[in-house]
mmCIF file of C-alpha atoms in Angstrom:
data_model
loop_
_atom_site.group_PDB
_atom_site.id
_atom_site.type_symbol
_atom_site.label_atom_id
_atom_site.label_comp_id
_atom_site.label_asym_id
_atom_site.label_seq_id
_atom_site.Cartn_x
_atom_site.Cartn_y
_atom_site.Cartn_z
ATOM 1 C CA UNK S 1 -23.819 39.131 -1.766
ATOM 2 C CA UNK S 2 -25.657 37.897 -5.068
ATOM 3 C CA UNK S 3 -26.393 34.074 -3.815
ATOM 4 C CA UNK S 4 -27.798 32.705 -6.968
ATOM 5 C CA UNK S 5 -24.329 34.420 -9.397
ATOM 6 C CA UNK S 6 -23.432 30.988 -11.404
ATOM 7 C CA UNK S 7 -19.690 32.002 -10.880
ATOM 8 C CA UNK S 8 -18.054 34.289 -8.500
ATOM 9 C CA UNK S 9 -14.330 35.899 -8.686
ATOM 10 C CA UNK S 10 -11.905 35.742 -5.900
ATOM 11 C CA UNK S 11 -8.997 37.457 -6.283
ATOM 12 C CA UNK S 12 -6.012 37.536 -3.547
ATOM 13 C CA UNK S 13 -3.553 40.302 -4.822
ATOM 14 C CA UNK S 14 -0.733 40.369 -2.821
ATOM 15 C CA UNK S 15 2.909 42.075 -2.633
ATOM 16 C CA UNK S 16 4.489 38.605 -3.783
ATOM 17 C CA UNK S 17 1.891 36.948 -5.964
ATOM 18 C CA UNK S 18 -1.938 37.551 -7.042
ATOM 19 C CA UNK S 19 -3.592 34.885 -6.784
ATOM 20 C CA UNK S 20 -7.120 34.376 -8.863
ATOM 21 C CA UNK S 21 -9.815 31.380 -8.310
ATOM 22 C CA UNK S 22 -13.307 31.791 -10.481
ATOM 23 C CA UNK S 23 -15.972 29.080 -8.028
ATOM 24 C CA UNK S 24 -18.815 27.697 -8.638
ATOM 25 C CA UNK S 25 -21.588 25.273 -6.552
ATOM 26 C CA UNK S 26 -20.048 22.510 -7.645
ATOM 27 C CA UNK S 27 -15.866 24.098 -6.461
ATOM 28 C CA UNK S 28 -13.337 26.373 -8.044
ATOM 29 C CA UNK S 29 -13.222 25.465 -11.668
ATOM 30 C CA UNK S 30 -10.182 27.246 -12.724
ATOM 31 C CA UNK S 31 -7.582 29.288 -11.123
ATOM 32 C CA UNK S 32 -4.790 31.859 -12.112
ATOM 33 C CA UNK S 33 -1.630 32.991 -10.252
ATOM 34 C CA UNK S 34 0.989 35.536 -11.670
ATOM 35 C CA UNK S 35 3.944 37.438 -10.128
ATOM 36 C CA UNK S 36 2.782 40.524 -8.621
ATOM 37 C CA UNK S 37 5.382 42.768 -9.785
ATOM 38 C CA UNK S 38 5.354 46.905 -9.085
ATOM 39 C CA UNK S 39 1.932 47.423 -10.481
ATOM 40 C CA UNK S 40 -0.928 45.771 -8.367
ATOM 41 C CA UNK S 41 -3.372 47.295 -10.280
ATOM 42 C CA UNK S 42 -2.244 45.333 -13.497
ATOM 43 C CA UNK S 43 -0.982 41.943 -12.007
ATOM 44 C CA UNK S 44 -5.891 41.898 -11.003
ATOM 45 C CA UNK S 45 -6.543 43.136 -14.418
ATOM 46 C CA UNK S 46 -4.484 40.043 -15.956
ATOM 47 C CA UNK S 47 -6.140 37.399 -12.609
ATOM 48 C CA UNK S 48 -9.671 38.752 -13.535
ATOM 49 C CA UNK S 49 -9.201 38.560 -17.502
ATOM 50 C CA UNK S 50 -6.942 35.107 -17.199
ATOM 51 C CA UNK S 51 -10.532 33.844 -15.252
ATOM 52 C CA UNK S 52 -12.947 34.806 -17.257
ATOM 53 C CA UNK S 53 -11.545 33.718 -20.455
ATOM 54 C CA UNK S 54 -11.742 29.821 -18.498
ATOM 55 C CA UNK S 55 -15.413 31.591 -17.815
ATOM 56 C CA UNK S 56 -15.994 31.928 -21.457
ATOM 57 C CA UNK S 57 -14.431 28.452 -22.099
ATOM 58 C CA UNK S 58 -16.390 26.678 -19.160
ATOM 59 C CA UNK S 59 -19.793 27.997 -19.462
ATOM 60 C CA UNK S 60 -20.581 28.947 -22.720
ATOM 61 C CA UNK S 61 -23.978 29.231 -22.114
ATOM 62 C CA UNK S 62 -23.526 31.770 -19.628
ATOM 63 C CA UNK S 63 -20.936 34.286 -21.841
ATOM 64 C CA UNK S 64 -23.868 34.602 -24.222
ATOM 65 C CA UNK S 65 -26.379 35.567 -21.230
ATOM 66 C CA UNK S 66 -23.546 38.249 -21.128
ATOM 67 C CA UNK S 67 -22.811 37.069 -17.779
ATOM 68 C CA UNK S 68 -19.355 36.526 -17.850
ATOM 69 C CA UNK S 69 -18.499 40.966 -17.044
ATOM 70 C CA UNK S 70 -20.866 40.587 -14.866
ATOM 71 C CA UNK S 71 -19.678 37.865 -12.146
ATOM 72 C CA UNK S 72 -19.369 39.209 -8.333
ATOM 73 C CA UNK S 73 -15.498 39.688 -8.069
ATOM 74 C CA UNK S 74 -14.542 39.556 -4.173
ATOM 75 C CA UNK S 75 -10.836 41.450 -3.912
ATOM 76 C CA UNK S 76 -8.216 40.473 -0.641
ATOM 77 C CA UNK S 77 -5.352 40.750 0.067
ATOM 78 C CA UNK S 78 -2.659 43.582 0.181
ATOM 79 C CA UNK S 79 -3.393 45.402 -2.953
ATOM 80 C CA UNK S 80 -7.800 44.283 -3.214
ATOM 81 C CA UNK S 81 -8.028 48.146 -3.420
ATOM 82 C CA UNK S 82 -5.901 48.939 -6.707
ATOM 83 C CA UNK S 83 -8.736 45.641 -8.572
ATOM 84 C CA UNK S 84 -10.492 48.523 -10.070
ATOM 85 C CA UNK S 85 -13.491 46.285 -11.283
ATOM 86 C CA UNK S 86 -14.295 44.695 -7.900
ATOM 87 C CA UNK S 87 -17.392 44.603 -6.673
ATOM 88 C CA UNK S 88 -16.322 44.225 -2.779
ATOM 89 C CA UNK S 89 -13.059 44.165 -1.430
ATOM 90 C CA UNK S 90 -13.184 41.985 2.373
ATOM 91 C CA UNK S 91 -9.856 41.725 4.998
ATOM 92 C CA UNK S 92 -7.025 39.151 4.722
ATOM 93 C CA UNK S 93 -7.676 37.621 7.786
ATOM 94 C CA UNK S 94 -12.190 36.876 6.419
ATOM 95 C CA UNK S 95 -11.596 35.974 3.715
ATOM 96 C CA UNK S 96 -7.792 33.021 4.879
ATOM 97 C CA UNK S 97 -10.067 31.601 8.548
ATOM 98 C CA UNK S 98 -13.007 31.276 5.462
ATOM 99 C CA UNK S 99 -10.753 29.715 2.478
ATOM 100 C CA UNK S 100 -9.140 27.827 4.624
ATOM 101 C CA UNK S 101 -12.253 25.868 6.154
ATOM 102 C CA UNK S 102 -13.546 25.542 2.602
ATOM 103 C CA UNK S 103 -10.332 23.553 1.861
ATOM 104 C CA UNK S 104 -10.747 21.593 5.572
ATOM 105 C CA UNK S 105 -13.686 21.643 7.367
ATOM 106 C CA UNK S 106 -13.177 22.038 10.448
ATOM 107 C CA UNK S 107 -9.762 23.603 10.436
ATOM 108 C CA UNK S 108 -8.824 25.344 14.021
ATOM 109 C CA UNK S 109 -6.265 27.567 13.263
ATOM 110 C CA UNK S 110 -4.608 29.058 10.609
ATOM 111 C CA UNK S 111 -0.880 30.386 9.847
ATOM 112 C CA UNK S 112 -0.910 33.031 7.142
ATOM 113 C CA UNK S 113 3.007 33.874 5.889
ATOM 114 C CA UNK S 114 2.514 36.138 2.971
ATOM 115 C CA UNK S 115 5.527 38.436 1.286
ATOM 116 C CA UNK S 116 4.686 41.154 3.801
ATOM 117 C CA UNK S 117 3.157 39.206 7.151
ATOM 118 C CA UNK S 118 2.652 37.315 9.661
ATOM 119 C CA UNK S 119 -0.899 36.471 11.305
ATOM 120 C CA UNK S 120 -2.220 33.235 13.522
ATOM 121 C CA UNK S 121 -5.506 33.009 12.845
ATOM 122 C CA UNK S 122 -8.375 31.723 15.466
ATOM 123 C CA UNK S 123 -10.962 29.681 13.686
ATOM 124 C CA UNK S 124 -14.051 28.184 14.395
ATOM 125 C CA UNK S 125 -16.916 27.209 10.915
ATOM 126 C CA UNK S 126 -14.718 29.485 9.318
ATOM 127 C CA UNK S 127 -15.700 32.347 11.302
ATOM 128 C CA UNK S 128 -12.439 34.185 12.680
ATOM 129 C CA UNK S 129 -12.374 33.788 16.772
ATOM 130 C CA UNK S 130 -9.082 35.554 16.936
ATOM 131 C CA UNK S 131 -5.806 36.392 15.287
ATOM 132 C CA UNK S 132 -2.933 38.249 15.774
ATOM 133 C CA UNK S 133 -0.447 39.362 13.004
ATOM 134 C CA UNK S 134 3.460 40.325 12.259
ATOM 135 C CA UNK S 135 3.117 43.731 9.950
ATOM 136 C CA UNK S 136 5.727 45.783 11.916
ATOM 137 C CA UNK S 137 9.307 43.996 10.436
ATOM 138 C CA UNK S 138 9.693 41.739 7.422
ATOM 139 C CA UNK S 139 11.680 38.859 9.906
ATOM 140 C CA UNK S 140 9.362 35.891 9.878
ATOM 141 C CA UNK S 141 7.731 37.049 6.346
ATOM 142 C CA UNK S 142 8.115 35.395 2.731
ATOM 143 C CA UNK S 143 9.707 38.840 1.995
ATOM 144 C CA UNK S 144 12.670 37.834 4.312
ATOM 145 C CA UNK S 145 12.767 34.382 3.010
ATOM 146 C CA UNK S 146 13.284 35.783 -0.838
ATOM 147 C CA UNK S 147 15.640 38.058 0.237
ATOM 148 C CA UNK S 148 17.361 35.251 2.056
ATOM 149 C CA UNK S 149 17.727 33.098 -0.862
ATOM 150 C CA UNK S 150 18.008 35.119 -3.298
ATOM 151 C CA UNK S 151 21.803 35.906 -1.735
ATOM 152 C CA UNK S 152 22.316 32.284 -2.501
ATOM 153 C CA UNK S 153 21.101 32.895 -6.553
ATOM 154 C CA UNK S 154 18.391 30.477 -5.249
ATOM 155 C CA UNK S 155 14.694 30.691 -5.912
ATOM 156 C CA UNK S 156 12.520 29.214 -3.393
ATOM 157 C CA UNK S 157 11.371 26.240 -5.766
ATOM 158 C CA UNK S 158 15.085 25.108 -3.827
ATOM 159 C CA UNK S 159 14.388 25.896 -0.420
ATOM 160 C CA UNK S 160 12.588 22.721 -0.011
ATOM 161 C CA UNK S 161 15.878 20.462 -1.261
ATOM 162 C CA UNK S 162 18.470 23.081 1.102
ATOM 163 C CA UNK S 163 16.008 22.447 4.617
ATOM 164 C CA UNK S 164 16.173 18.680 3.520
ATOM 165 C CA UNK S 165 19.611 18.861 5.093
ATOM 166 C CA UNK S 166 17.807 19.520 8.557
ATOM 167 C CA UNK S 167 21.180 22.224 9.638
ATOM 168 C CA UNK S 168 20.248 25.079 11.518
ATOM 169 C CA UNK S 169 22.387 27.609 11.970
ATOM 170 C CA UNK S 170 20.576 30.030 14.664
ATOM 171 C CA UNK S 171 20.754 33.362 14.238
ATOM 172 C CA UNK S 172 20.379 36.268 17.115
ATOM 173 C CA UNK S 173 19.035 38.600 15.426
ATOM 174 C CA UNK S 174 14.946 39.140 15.601
ATOM 175 C CA UNK S 175 14.633 41.634 13.012
ATOM 176 C CA UNK S 176 15.130 40.896 9.428
ATOM 177 C CA UNK S 177 17.649 43.827 8.006
ATOM 178 C CA UNK S 178 19.897 43.178 11.689
ATOM 179 C CA UNK S 179 19.306 39.471 10.510
ATOM 180 C CA UNK S 180 20.151 40.152 7.303
ATOM 181 C CA UNK S 181 24.363 41.501 8.247
ATOM 182 C CA UNK S 182 23.733 38.272 10.348
ATOM 183 C CA UNK S 183 23.499 36.833 6.983
ATOM 184 C CA UNK S 184 26.696 38.052 5.583
ATOM 185 C CA UNK S 185 29.215 37.192 8.722
ATOM 186 C CA UNK S 186 27.879 33.504 9.108
ATOM 187 C CA UNK S 187 29.043 33.890 5.047
ATOM 188 C CA UNK S 188 32.396 35.171 5.913
ATOM 189 C CA UNK S 189 32.646 32.347 8.621
ATOM 190 C CA UNK S 190 32.063 29.639 6.130
ATOM 191 C CA UNK S 191 28.535 28.620 6.841
ATOM 192 C CA UNK S 192 26.659 26.659 4.518
ATOM 193 C CA UNK S 193 23.350 28.095 2.357
ATOM 194 C CA UNK S 194 22.021 24.436 4.121
ATOM 195 C CA UNK S 195 22.668 26.026 7.620
ATOM 196 C CA UNK S 196 21.517 29.874 7.103
ATOM 197 C CA UNK S 197 18.660 28.604 5.368
ATOM 198 C CA UNK S 198 17.969 26.314 8.106
ATOM 199 C CA UNK S 199 18.544 29.116 10.569
ATOM 200 C CA UNK S 200 16.197 31.040 8.559
ATOM 201 C CA UNK S 201 12.958 28.882 8.967
ATOM 202 C CA UNK S 202 13.893 28.124 12.062
ATOM 203 C CA UNK S 203 13.499 32.098 13.697
ATOM 204 C CA UNK S 204 10.624 32.141 11.306
ATOM 205 C CA UNK S 205 8.872 28.822 13.092
ATOM 206 C CA UNK S 206 9.989 30.747 16.675
ATOM 207 C CA UNK S 207 8.809 34.254 15.532
ATOM 208 C CA UNK S 208 4.931 32.806 14.687
ATOM 209 C CA UNK S 209 4.943 30.662 18.020
ATOM 210 C CA UNK S 210 4.740 33.293 19.586
ATOM 211 C CA UNK S 211 2.481 34.815 18.033
ATOM 212 C CA UNK S 212 0.357 31.698 18.049
ATOM 213 C CA UNK S 213 0.826 32.146 22.141
ATOM 214 C CA UNK S 214 -0.951 34.841 21.974
ATOM 215 C CA UNK S 215 -4.010 32.997 20.054
ATOM 216 C CA UNK S 216 -4.607 29.826 21.747
ATOM 217 C CA UNK S 217 -3.043 27.342 19.283
ATOM 218 C CA UNK S 218 -5.707 24.966 18.275
ATOM 219 C CA UNK S 219 -5.755 21.637 16.197
ATOM 220 C CA UNK S 220 -5.832 21.593 13.183
ATOM 221 C CA UNK S 221 -3.466 23.550 12.169
ATOM 222 C CA UNK S 222 -3.104 24.766 8.208
ATOM 223 C CA UNK S 223 -0.014 27.160 6.435
ATOM 224 C CA UNK S 224 -1.924 29.160 3.724
ATOM 225 C CA UNK S 225 0.011 31.446 1.656
ATOM 226 C CA UNK S 226 3.054 32.017 -0.637
ATOM 227 C CA UNK S 227 4.954 28.918 1.011
ATOM 228 C CA UNK S 228 1.891 26.617 2.272
ATOM 229 C CA UNK S 229 3.647 24.294 -0.600
ATOM 230 C CA UNK S 230 6.988 23.983 1.721
ATOM 231 C CA UNK S 231 6.986 20.783 3.686
ATOM 232 C CA UNK S 232 10.249 22.182 5.090
ATOM 233 C CA UNK S 233 8.458 25.002 6.447
ATOM 234 C CA UNK S 234 5.667 23.271 8.118
ATOM 235 C CA UNK S 235 7.893 20.978 9.074
ATOM 236 C CA UNK S 236 10.168 23.582 11.493
ATOM 237 C CA UNK S 237 6.545 25.100 12.384
ATOM 238 C CA UNK S 238 5.883 21.113 13.956
ATOM 239 C CA UNK S 239 8.874 20.895 15.797
ATOM 240 C CA UNK S 240 8.266 24.690 17.549
ATOM 241 C CA UNK S 241 5.107 25.096 18.014
ATOM 242 C CA UNK S 242 4.891 20.717 19.057
ATOM 243 C CA UNK S 243 1.478 20.573 16.950
ATOM 244 C CA UNK S 244 1.008 19.198 13.146
ATOM 245 C CA UNK S 245 0.593 21.733 10.660
ATOM 246 C CA UNK S 246 -0.768 20.291 7.466
ATOM 247 C CA UNK S 247 -1.014 20.735 4.494
ATOM 248 C CA UNK S 248 -3.796 22.151 2.825
ATOM 249 C CA UNK S 249 -3.765 21.858 -1.172
ATOM 250 C CA UNK S 250 -3.901 24.470 -2.882
ATOM 251 C CA UNK S 251 -3.299 26.429 0.015
ATOM 252 C CA UNK S 252 -1.186 29.065 -1.629
ATOM 253 C CA UNK S 253 -5.443 30.482 -3.444
ATOM 254 C CA UNK S 254 -6.833 30.527 0.299
ATOM 255 C CA UNK S 255 -7.247 33.908 0.452
ATOM 256 C CA UNK S 256 -9.080 34.339 -3.085
ATOM 257 C CA UNK S 257 -11.002 31.074 -2.875
ATOM 258 C CA UNK S 258 -12.519 32.563 0.700
ATOM 259 C CA UNK S 259 -13.345 36.359 -0.503
ATOM 260 C CA UNK S 260 -15.426 33.886 -3.566
ATOM 261 C CA UNK S 261 -16.650 32.100 -1.156
ATOM 262 C CA UNK S 262 -17.843 35.156 0.945
ATOM 263 C CA UNK S 263 -19.313 36.784 -2.012
ATOM 264 C CA UNK S 264 -21.487 34.430 -3.357
ATOM 265 C CA UNK S 265 -21.692 30.938 -1.760
#
């Protein structure tokens, strides 16, 4: 990849959110985030258009030299193949490992909770040593959390408020489909949404714990992906894993940042 490019664009096209960054040698110059919706190609195109606009605003000389349209574009994520203008595609595993290292040098374990899957990645200097991934069931994924919150007419922003009550009812089902049926039954019995969301967070943490045991959990541990900013999820993970899961600033963009790093810096 062109190591002399002034700017590199990284796009992480997930199943729920499409994230992008404009990266140069001094850091992240711009961010873009769009709901993925049903058309991944259009979502990636919107993110790309935003970042190209930022590049033209930030570096007018670059625009003058007609380099904005020729910046390397590195795509990752569930919909990476739908980013039609990409110059390269990389796996989510390598992108999140590299992005986490960029944001927190020395990180050793990355937990990524995406819309479709969750992953635990052992890293060293941004390189992937090993990983475990749950992509067979929605339980433990961001989609599962979103599904539960939608039942309560709540959104992801309300989750930490519900978790702050520290009320938990343990869910017996390990499958998202059966868990949804169980949740309906719990509501009929009068359990609160705080208790049920607490149970969902615990269930997610237990599932990730089983993946972590196979990877070999080593601190520092960080959380990336769409739930990266949730203090409630980090707390649930920390309690079950018995190690602090640290807040990673811009952790939601870790995949996009890692893709850009792989592409140019």
